[in-house]
């Protein structure tokens, strides 16, 4: 499947970075944005549903407030710039889409909105209703209230999470390069990687940093976003957005990097696998790693050490001797988990003084890394 090709009911999330939308002087590239809005309108007329994840609020706000370093000198500056720039950003999107006969809607989300299961489902319902009504949701991280500890940090990963919530079939990350190269694209002989059937250490090693200096992403964040999307059965493509009508160009040429979707997990496991906040780590022995690989739950006997502070239901990493092997929802808080470490399951009731759950992390609430 190629994004923006039949069938007509394809639902796609398009991510637009700051360097594409805003000039180095802090001005909106209106003509380019108008051409993108025209592409979205053509897709909509073909029966496709497009949601947009748009950066640019901090860059726009920093210019208006005359803040140093593009508004990123401090967290407070970034929050002030975001609060100021988001108004301008939403206005320009609404105007450009309206010129094509489309209605825009604004959604601002934080990390917690998509990490908490109930709030995630609420966001999913809103996105589904808007797209069903033919509206174009324009989504951004709510940087005016996000902190370093509770934020996505880049809109690439946000786009992948939004695609999960929206039930999208694809994500297109518009970038300032053609896609993933096998080395720094500035080096002689660099080759575009057009297809990535599976993300492994070699693919991750090819990723570099942000070249524009305006955003917070880069190819590293795009590969991380691809991990989130493809695990949920969603295609993800990276393509060059530094041309007019970037969606039409990509649809015609297919030039970019396409990360193939994996076999779709259950909705709950896909949501869990895409979560970014980890509250703690359960360290396990080699025997437990082998058991997890066979689809079994993590039992107390296989745990060797508890790290961090977490409550029941929090996301925890499960790390073996060679590193993290899985992520899951904790069945116990950190204190009780530590008391059970290395013990047999039938000892748990006597240790805790209440009827226990058999596993530290149940297989139904776990995804392999």
GROMACS .gro file of C-alpha atoms in nm:
model
  369
    1UNK     CA    1   0.000   0.000   0.000
    2UNK     CA    2   0.124   0.351  -0.082
    3UNK     CA    3  -0.012   0.643   0.113
    4UNK     CA    4  -0.270   0.856  -0.072
    5UNK     CA    5  -0.348   0.580  -0.320
    6UNK     CA    6  -0.676   0.383  -0.335
    7UNK     CA    7  -0.881   0.263  -0.153
    8UNK     CA    8  -1.068   0.581  -0.091
    9UNK     CA    9  -1.123   0.526   0.279
   10UNK     CA   10  -0.753   0.555   0.372
   11UNK     CA   11  -0.693   0.756   0.690
   12UNK     CA   12  -0.352   0.924   0.709
   13UNK     CA   13  -0.174   1.146   0.962
   14UNK     CA   14   0.058   1.405   0.806
   15UNK     CA   15   0.326   1.562   1.025
   16UNK     CA   16   0.465   1.905   0.933
   17UNK     CA   17   0.788   2.022   1.096
   18UNK     CA   18   0.878   2.374   1.204
   19UNK     CA   19   1.146   2.420   0.938
   20UNK     CA   20   0.890   2.354   0.663
   21UNK     CA   21   0.618   2.578   0.800
   22UNK     CA   22   0.819   2.870   0.938
   23UNK     CA   23   1.109   3.062   0.783
   24UNK     CA   24   1.429   3.125   0.984
   25UNK     CA   25   1.295   3.477   1.037
   26UNK     CA   26   0.983   3.342   1.206
   27UNK     CA   27   0.738   3.403   0.921
   28UNK     CA   28   0.481   3.148   0.801
   29UNK     CA   29   0.551   3.008   0.455
   30UNK     CA   30   0.195   3.079   0.342
   31UNK     CA   31   0.231   2.986  -0.023
   32UNK     CA   32   0.381   2.649   0.066
   33UNK     CA   33   0.114   2.588   0.329
   34UNK     CA   34  -0.152   2.681   0.075
   35UNK     CA   35  -0.016   2.418  -0.164
   36UNK     CA   36  -0.025   2.157   0.114
   37UNK     CA   37  -0.384   2.254   0.195
   38UNK     CA   38  -0.466   2.204  -0.174
   39UNK     CA   39  -0.319   1.853  -0.157
   40UNK     CA   40  -0.528   1.776   0.152
   41UNK     CA   41  -0.839   1.898  -0.028
   42UNK     CA   42  -0.770   1.668  -0.324
   43UNK     CA   43  -0.725   1.374  -0.088
   44UNK     CA   44  -1.048   1.463   0.091
   45UNK     CA   45  -1.240   1.477  -0.237
   46UNK     CA   46  -1.109   1.128  -0.314
   47UNK     CA   47  -1.269   1.008   0.010
   48UNK     CA   48  -0.953   1.001   0.219
   49UNK     CA   49  -0.935   1.140   0.572
   50UNK     CA   50  -0.634   1.349   0.672
   51UNK     CA   51  -0.526   1.461   1.018
   52UNK     CA   52  -0.233   1.699   1.057
   53UNK     CA   53   0.024   1.712   1.335
   54UNK     CA   54   0.178   2.057   1.303
   55UNK     CA   55   0.486   2.202   1.467
   56UNK     CA   56   0.562   2.573   1.453
   57UNK     CA   57   0.397   2.728   1.760
   58UNK     CA   58   0.721   2.791   1.948
   59UNK     CA   59   0.897   2.929   1.638
   60UNK     CA   60   0.609   3.168   1.565
   61UNK     CA   61   0.569   3.276   1.927
   62UNK     CA   62   0.941   3.336   1.976
   63UNK     CA   63   0.947   3.586   1.692
   64UNK     CA   64   0.651   3.777   1.828
   65UNK     CA   65   0.798   3.785   2.179
   66UNK     CA   66   1.155   3.851   2.054
   67UNK     CA   67   1.290   3.558   2.254
   68UNK     CA   68   1.647   3.437   2.220
   69UNK     CA   69   1.740   3.101   2.064
   70UNK     CA   70   1.406   3.067   1.893
   71UNK     CA   71   1.223   3.050   2.226
   72UNK     CA   72   1.419   2.747   2.346
   73UNK     CA   73   1.660   2.916   2.587
   74UNK     CA   74   1.455   2.786   2.882
   75UNK     CA   75   1.142   2.584   2.955
   76UNK     CA   76   0.963   2.903   3.059
   77UNK     CA   77   1.050   3.074   2.730
   78UNK     CA   78   0.931   2.770   2.532
   79UNK     CA   79   0.601   2.762   2.720
   80UNK     CA   80   0.545   3.137   2.668
   81UNK     CA   81   0.636   3.112   2.300
   82UNK     CA   82   0.405   2.813   2.253
   83UNK     CA   83   0.112   2.989   2.419
   84UNK     CA   84   0.160   3.293   2.195
   85UNK     CA   85   0.243   3.112   1.874
   86UNK     CA   86  -0.034   2.852   1.894
   87UNK     CA   87  -0.297   3.118   1.824
   88UNK     CA   88  -0.115   3.228   1.508
   89UNK     CA   89  -0.056   2.868   1.404
   90UNK     CA   90  -0.420   2.764   1.436
   91UNK     CA   91  -0.535   3.077   1.253
   92UNK     CA   92  -0.311   3.021   0.952
   93UNK     CA   93  -0.411   2.656   0.925
   94UNK     CA   94  -0.781   2.747   0.948
   95UNK     CA   95  -0.742   3.013   0.680
   96UNK     CA   96  -0.549   2.796   0.434
   97UNK     CA   97  -0.783   2.499   0.475
   98UNK     CA   98  -1.091   2.724   0.452
   99UNK     CA   99  -0.960   2.854   0.119
  100UNK     CA  100  -0.992   2.494  -0.005
  101UNK     CA  101  -1.341   2.450   0.139
  102UNK     CA  102  -1.225   2.252   0.443
  103UNK     CA  103  -1.299   2.301   0.813
  104UNK     CA  104  -1.008   2.285   1.057
  105UNK     CA  105  -1.026   2.179   1.421
  106UNK     CA  106  -0.757   2.232   1.682
  107UNK     CA  107  -0.650   1.963   1.929
  108UNK     CA  108  -0.374   2.023   2.185
  109UNK     CA  109  -0.255   1.716   2.371
  110UNK     CA  110   0.003   1.630   2.634
  111UNK     CA  111   0.192   1.308   2.687
  112UNK     CA  112  -0.045   1.209   2.966
  113UNK     CA  113  -0.345   1.249   2.735
  114UNK     CA  114  -0.221   0.956   2.527
  115UNK     CA  115  -0.047   0.757   2.803
  116UNK     CA  116  -0.352   0.734   3.031
  117UNK     CA  117  -0.587   0.470   2.887
  118UNK     CA  118  -0.913   0.654   2.957
  119UNK     CA  119  -0.789   0.986   2.822
  120UNK     CA  120  -0.644   0.808   2.520
  121UNK     CA  121  -0.983   0.659   2.441
  122UNK     CA  122  -1.146   1.002   2.478
  123UNK     CA  123  -0.893   1.151   2.235
  124UNK     CA  124  -0.953   0.862   1.995
  125UNK     CA  125  -1.328   0.923   2.004
  126UNK     CA  126  -1.282   1.295   1.931
  127UNK     CA  127  -1.047   1.228   1.640
  128UNK     CA  128  -1.278   0.965   1.497
  129UNK     CA  129  -1.579   1.195   1.511
  130UNK     CA  130  -1.396   1.490   1.354
  131UNK     CA  131  -1.256   1.281   1.069
  132UNK     CA  132  -1.596   1.122   1.014
  133UNK     CA  133  -1.746   1.469   0.975
  134UNK     CA  134  -1.489   1.562   0.709
  135UNK     CA  135  -1.303   1.799   0.940
  136UNK     CA  136  -0.922   1.826   0.931
  137UNK     CA  137  -0.788   1.801   1.288
  138UNK     CA  138  -0.471   2.002   1.340
  139UNK     CA  139  -0.291   1.857   1.639
  140UNK     CA  140   0.007   1.982   1.838
  141UNK     CA  141   0.165   1.908   2.171
  142UNK     CA  142   0.043   2.149   2.437
  143UNK     CA  143   0.389   2.295   2.499
  144UNK     CA  144   0.247   2.576   2.713
  145UNK     CA  145   0.189   2.329   2.999
  146UNK     CA  146   0.421   2.037   2.912
  147UNK     CA  147   0.742   1.996   3.111
  148UNK     CA  148   1.063   1.815   3.032
  149UNK     CA  149   0.943   1.519   3.237
  150UNK     CA  150   0.599   1.486   3.079
  151UNK     CA  151   0.625   1.567   2.711
  152UNK     CA  152   0.666   1.394   2.379
  153UNK     CA  153   0.959   1.619   2.296
  154UNK     CA  154   0.904   1.589   1.921
  155UNK     CA  155   0.603   1.574   1.692
  156UNK     CA  156   0.727   1.270   1.502
  157UNK     CA  157   0.642   1.038   1.790
  158UNK     CA  158   0.328   1.239   1.861
  159UNK     CA  159   0.216   1.176   1.500
  160UNK     CA  160   0.263   0.802   1.545
  161UNK     CA  161   0.060   0.804   1.866
  162UNK     CA  162  -0.212   1.016   1.704
  163UNK     CA  163  -0.226   0.767   1.417
  164UNK     CA  164  -0.291   0.489   1.667
  165UNK     CA  165  -0.566   0.688   1.835
  166UNK     CA  166  -0.722   0.784   1.501
  167UNK     CA  167  -0.717   0.429   1.365
  168UNK     CA  168  -0.507   0.550   1.072
  169UNK     CA  169  -0.353   0.325   0.810
  170UNK     CA  170  -0.050   0.546   0.749
  171UNK     CA  171   0.170   0.830   0.873
  172UNK     CA  172   0.365   1.065   0.649
  173UNK     CA  173   0.644   1.262   0.815
  174UNK     CA  174   0.733   1.558   0.594
  175UNK     CA  175   1.099   1.633   0.650
  176UNK     CA  176   1.379   1.854   0.521
  177UNK     CA  177   1.547   1.551   0.360
  178UNK     CA  178   1.420   1.279   0.124
  179UNK     CA  179   1.419   1.012   0.393
  180UNK     CA  180   1.658   0.782   0.576
  181UNK     CA  181   2.005   0.754   0.424
  182UNK     CA  182   2.261   0.485   0.493
  183UNK     CA  183   2.494   0.758   0.622
  184UNK     CA  184   2.494   1.136   0.663
  185UNK     CA  185   2.330   1.258   0.339
  186UNK     CA  186   2.596   1.529   0.314
  187UNK     CA  187   2.863   1.261   0.265
  188UNK     CA  188   2.958   1.147  -0.085
  189UNK     CA  189   2.791   0.823  -0.189
  190UNK     CA  190   2.508   0.846   0.063
  191UNK     CA  191   2.218   0.628  -0.053
  192UNK     CA  192   1.849   0.671   0.024
  193UNK     CA  193   1.697   0.370   0.200
  194UNK     CA  194   1.364   0.337   0.019
  195UNK     CA  195   1.217   0.037   0.205
  196UNK     CA  196   1.263  -0.072   0.567
  197UNK     CA  197   1.095  -0.411   0.620
  198UNK     CA  198   1.208  -0.425   0.982
  199UNK     CA  199   1.370  -0.178   1.221
  200UNK     CA  200   1.688  -0.327   1.368
  201UNK     CA  201   2.010  -0.193   1.518
  202UNK     CA  202   2.156  -0.128   1.173
  203UNK     CA  203   1.862   0.096   1.079
  204UNK     CA  204   1.881   0.280   1.411
  205UNK     CA  205   2.254   0.338   1.358
  206UNK     CA  206   2.181   0.519   1.030
  207UNK     CA  207   1.969   0.786   1.201
  208UNK     CA  208   2.122   1.128   1.272
  209UNK     CA  209   2.022   1.456   1.434
  210UNK     CA  210   1.809   1.756   1.333
  211UNK     CA  211   1.972   1.969   1.064
  212UNK     CA  212   1.739   2.269   1.072
  213UNK     CA  213   1.804   2.375   1.431
  214UNK     CA  214   1.440   2.484   1.456
  215UNK     CA  215   1.273   2.162   1.564
  216UNK     CA  216   1.348   1.900   1.825
  217UNK     CA  217   1.337   1.589   1.609
  218UNK     CA  218   1.571   1.458   1.343
  219UNK     CA  219   1.596   1.113   1.188
  220UNK     CA  220   1.639   0.949   1.528
  221UNK     CA  221   1.292   1.061   1.635
  222UNK     CA  222   1.150   0.951   1.299
  223UNK     CA  223   1.282   0.598   1.343
  224UNK     CA  224   1.140   0.597   1.696
  225UNK     CA  225   0.806   0.711   1.554
  226UNK     CA  226   0.826   0.433   1.295
  227UNK     CA  227   0.870   0.179   1.574
  228UNK     CA  228   0.550   0.301   1.740
  229UNK     CA  229   0.349   0.309   1.417
  230UNK     CA  230   0.465  -0.014   1.258
  231UNK     CA  231   0.416  -0.211   1.579
  232UNK     CA  232   0.052  -0.102   1.565
  233UNK     CA  233   0.020  -0.221   1.203
  234UNK     CA  234   0.052   0.130   1.057
  235UNK     CA  235   0.273   0.223   0.760
  236UNK     CA  236   0.506   0.516   0.815
  237UNK     CA  237   0.681   0.712   0.542
  238UNK     CA  238   0.939   0.990   0.554
  239UNK     CA  239   0.949   1.222   0.255
  240UNK     CA  240   1.087   1.561   0.158
  241UNK     CA  241   0.846   1.846   0.225
  242UNK     CA  242   1.066   2.125   0.084
  243UNK     CA  243   0.863   2.140  -0.237
  244UNK     CA  244   0.525   2.284  -0.324
  245UNK     CA  245   0.242   2.030  -0.313
  246UNK     CA  246   0.446   1.780  -0.110
  247UNK     CA  247   0.166   1.523  -0.083
  248UNK     CA  248   0.112   1.520  -0.458
  249UNK     CA  249   0.485   1.488  -0.515
  250UNK     CA  250   0.511   1.194  -0.280
  251UNK     CA  251   0.203   1.024  -0.428
  252UNK     CA  252   0.345   1.058  -0.780
  253UNK     CA  253   0.709   0.970  -0.715
  254UNK     CA  254   0.699   0.752  -0.404
  255UNK     CA  255   1.042   0.897  -0.322
  256UNK     CA  256   1.114   0.863   0.045
  257UNK     CA  257   1.159   0.592   0.304
  258UNK     CA  258   0.870   0.357   0.374
  259UNK     CA  259   0.871   0.159   0.698
  260UNK     CA  260   0.661  -0.155   0.655
  261UNK     CA  261   0.383  -0.227   0.903
  262UNK     CA  262   0.418  -0.530   1.125
  263UNK     CA  263   0.135  -0.771   1.193
  264UNK     CA  264  -0.116  -0.561   1.386
  265UNK     CA  265  -0.130  -0.620   1.760
  266UNK     CA  266  -0.446  -0.591   1.964
  267UNK     CA  267  -0.561  -0.233   2.023
  268UNK     CA  268  -0.459  -0.248   2.388
  269UNK     CA  269  -0.116  -0.397   2.314
  270UNK     CA  270  -0.055  -0.141   2.038
  271UNK     CA  271  -0.140   0.139   2.281
  272UNK     CA  272   0.086  -0.014   2.543
  273UNK     CA  273   0.371  -0.064   2.299
  274UNK     CA  274   0.354   0.301   2.195
  275UNK     CA  275   0.362   0.442   2.546
  276UNK     CA  276   0.671   0.651   2.616
  277UNK     CA  277   0.671   0.706   2.991
  278UNK     CA  278   0.831   0.431   3.200
  279UNK     CA  279   0.794   0.447   3.578
  280UNK     CA  280   1.041   0.177   3.670
  281UNK     CA  281   1.228  -0.136   3.568
  282UNK     CA  282   1.197  -0.498   3.675
  283UNK     CA  283   1.532  -0.671   3.625
  284UNK     CA  284   1.501  -1.043   3.550
  285UNK     CA  285   1.729  -1.342   3.497
  286UNK     CA  286   1.801  -1.526   3.173
  287UNK     CA  287   1.542  -1.791   3.250
  288UNK     CA  288   1.269  -1.531   3.276
  289UNK     CA  289   1.381  -1.376   2.945
  290UNK     CA  290   1.341  -1.714   2.777
  291UNK     CA  291   0.996  -1.761   2.933
  292UNK     CA  292   0.881  -1.417   2.817
  293UNK     CA  293   0.998  -1.495   2.463
  294UNK     CA  294   0.763  -1.796   2.472
  295UNK     CA  295   0.467  -1.573   2.556
  296UNK     CA  296   0.455  -1.638   2.930
  297UNK     CA  297   0.383  -1.392   3.212
  298UNK     CA  298   0.659  -1.254   3.433
  299UNK     CA  299   0.648  -1.444   3.764
  300UNK     CA  300   0.814  -1.321   4.084
  301UNK     CA  301   1.067  -1.606   4.080
  302UNK     CA  302   1.230  -1.469   3.766
  303UNK     CA  303   1.281  -1.116   3.903
  304UNK     CA  304   1.617  -1.022   4.056
  305UNK     CA  305   1.582  -0.649   4.129
  306UNK     CA  306   1.326  -0.366   4.124
  307UNK     CA  307   1.427  -0.019   4.013
  308UNK     CA  308   1.223   0.302   4.037
  309UNK     CA  309   0.896   0.396   4.203
  310UNK     CA  310   0.577   0.281   4.036
  311UNK     CA  311   0.218   0.198   4.124
  312UNK     CA  312   0.005  -0.090   4.008
  313UNK     CA  313  -0.098  -0.026   3.648
  314UNK     CA  314   0.206   0.188   3.565
  315UNK     CA  315   0.419   0.102   3.264
  316UNK     CA  316   0.745  -0.068   3.356
  317UNK     CA  317   1.037  -0.196   3.153
  318UNK     CA  318   1.149  -0.556   3.191
  319UNK     CA  319   1.525  -0.586   3.156
  320UNK     CA  320   1.729  -0.904   3.125
  321UNK     CA  321   2.107  -0.943   3.144
  322UNK     CA  322   2.142  -0.798   2.791
  323UNK     CA  323   1.899  -0.506   2.829
  324UNK     CA  324   1.528  -0.428   2.799
  325UNK     CA  325   1.328  -0.716   2.650
  326UNK     CA  326   0.966  -0.612   2.715
  327UNK     CA  327   0.734  -0.346   2.852
  328UNK     CA  328   0.417  -0.402   3.049
  329UNK     CA  329   0.174  -0.286   3.313
  330UNK     CA  330   0.280  -0.366   3.668
  331UNK     CA  331   0.047  -0.589   3.871
  332UNK     CA  332   0.205  -0.462   4.195
  333UNK     CA  333   0.354  -0.136   4.317
  334UNK     CA  334   0.733  -0.114   4.349
  335UNK     CA  335   0.735  -0.187   4.724
  336UNK     CA  336   0.534  -0.508   4.699
  337UNK     CA  337   0.715  -0.615   4.383
  338UNK     CA  338   1.047  -0.582   4.566
  339UNK     CA  339   0.916  -0.799   4.851
  340UNK     CA  340   0.819  -1.070   4.600
  341UNK     CA  341   1.142  -1.062   4.398
  342UNK     CA  342   1.287  -1.410   4.361
  343UNK     CA  343   0.998  -1.578   4.548
  344UNK     CA  344   0.765  -1.852   4.430
  345UNK     CA  345   0.412  -1.744   4.340
  346UNK     CA  346   0.263  -1.963   4.615
  347UNK     CA  347   0.461  -1.766   4.875
  348UNK     CA  348   0.312  -1.431   4.780
  349UNK     CA  349   0.004  -1.444   5.003
  350UNK     CA  350   0.209  -1.512   5.315
  351UNK     CA  351   0.457  -1.237   5.229
  352UNK     CA  352   0.204  -0.965   5.146
  353UNK     CA  353  -0.081  -1.065   5.377
  354UNK     CA  354  -0.346  -1.059   5.105
  355UNK     CA  355  -0.462  -1.273   4.816
  356UNK     CA  356  -0.205  -1.194   4.544
  357UNK     CA  357  -0.198  -1.188   4.167
  358UNK     CA  358   0.014  -1.465   4.020
  359UNK     CA  359   0.239  -1.247   3.801
  360UNK     CA  360   0.440  -0.927   3.839
  361UNK     CA  361   0.341  -0.848   3.478
  362UNK     CA  362   0.072  -1.053   3.302
  363UNK     CA  363   0.134  -1.159   2.942
  364UNK     CA  364  -0.192  -0.990   2.832
  365UNK     CA  365  -0.055  -0.657   2.954
  366UNK     CA  366   0.291  -0.694   2.801
  367UNK     CA  367   0.463  -0.629   2.469
  368UNK     CA  368   0.809  -0.747   2.371
  369UNK     CA  369   1.061  -0.474   2.296
   0.00000   0.00000   0.00000
